[in-house]
Tab-separated table of C-alpha atoms and ligand atoms in Angstrom:
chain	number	residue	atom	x	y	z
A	6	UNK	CA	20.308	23.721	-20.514
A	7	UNK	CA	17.421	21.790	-21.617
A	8	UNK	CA	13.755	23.868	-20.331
A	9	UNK	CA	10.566	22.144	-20.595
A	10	UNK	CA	8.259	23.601	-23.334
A	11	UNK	CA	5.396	22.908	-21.802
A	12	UNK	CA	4.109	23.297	-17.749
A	13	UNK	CA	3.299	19.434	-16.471
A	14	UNK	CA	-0.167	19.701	-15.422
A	15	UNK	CA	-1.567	18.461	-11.728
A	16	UNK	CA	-3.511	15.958	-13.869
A	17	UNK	CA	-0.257	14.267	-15.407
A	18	UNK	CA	1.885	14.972	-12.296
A	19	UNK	CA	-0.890	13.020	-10.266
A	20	UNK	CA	-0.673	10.133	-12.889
A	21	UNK	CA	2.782	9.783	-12.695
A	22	UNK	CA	3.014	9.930	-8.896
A	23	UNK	CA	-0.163	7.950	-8.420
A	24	UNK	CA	2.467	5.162	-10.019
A	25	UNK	CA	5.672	5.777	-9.208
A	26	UNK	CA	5.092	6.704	-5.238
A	27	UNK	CA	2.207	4.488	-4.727
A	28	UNK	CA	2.580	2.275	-1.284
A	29	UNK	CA	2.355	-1.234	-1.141
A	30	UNK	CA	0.718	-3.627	0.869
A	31	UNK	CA	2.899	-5.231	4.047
A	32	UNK	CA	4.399	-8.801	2.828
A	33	UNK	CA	1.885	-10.484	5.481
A	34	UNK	CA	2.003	-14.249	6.598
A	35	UNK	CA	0.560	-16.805	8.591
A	36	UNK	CA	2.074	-17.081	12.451
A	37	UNK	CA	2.980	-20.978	12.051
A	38	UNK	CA	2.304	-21.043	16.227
A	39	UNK	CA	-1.167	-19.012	16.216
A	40	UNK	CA	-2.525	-18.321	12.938
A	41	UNK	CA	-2.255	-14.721	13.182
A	42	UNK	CA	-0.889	-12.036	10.337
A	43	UNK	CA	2.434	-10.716	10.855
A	44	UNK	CA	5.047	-9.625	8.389
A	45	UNK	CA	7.476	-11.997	6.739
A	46	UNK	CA	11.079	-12.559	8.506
A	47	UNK	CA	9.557	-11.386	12.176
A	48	UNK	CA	8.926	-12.491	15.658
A	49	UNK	CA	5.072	-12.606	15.820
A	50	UNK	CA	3.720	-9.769	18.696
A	51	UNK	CA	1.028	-11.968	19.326
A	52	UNK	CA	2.613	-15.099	20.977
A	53	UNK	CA	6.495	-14.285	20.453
A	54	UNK	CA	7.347	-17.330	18.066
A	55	UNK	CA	9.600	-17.111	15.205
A	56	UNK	CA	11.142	-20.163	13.363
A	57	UNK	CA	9.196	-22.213	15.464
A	58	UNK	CA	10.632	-21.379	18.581
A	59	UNK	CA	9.879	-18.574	21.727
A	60	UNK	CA	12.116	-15.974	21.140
A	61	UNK	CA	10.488	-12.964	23.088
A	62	UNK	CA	7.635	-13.071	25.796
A	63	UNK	CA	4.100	-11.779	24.075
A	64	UNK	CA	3.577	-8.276	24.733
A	65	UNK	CA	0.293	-7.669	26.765
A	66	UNK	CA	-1.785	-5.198	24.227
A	67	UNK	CA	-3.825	-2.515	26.452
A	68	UNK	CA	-7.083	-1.822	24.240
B	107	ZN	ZN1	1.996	-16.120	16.647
């Protein structure tokens, strides 16, 4: 079996994660009913449109 001749340091393990886990942003768009941000193929939360139509009823957010 093959064995590593030399211990991967936190330096290069960081690299290498730093790139190959890193997160990306949310794929967000413009509500075509109110303008605001929501992510791409979903019923906007603010004012329940998608497609140009009322799908759900817009969810009251407690702040
Ligand atoms: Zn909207």
């Amino acid at each position: 079996m093959a064995v590593p001749k030399y211990k991967t340091s936190k330096a290069r393990t960081r690299r290498r994660r730093s790139i190959n886990m890193a997160m990306t942003t949310p794929n967000l768009v413009a509500c075509g009913n109110c303008g605001n941000k929501v992510l791409r193929h979903r019923v906007c939360p603010k004012c329940g449109f998608y497609r140009g139509k009322q799908i759900i009823e817009p969810q009251e957010m407690a702040d």
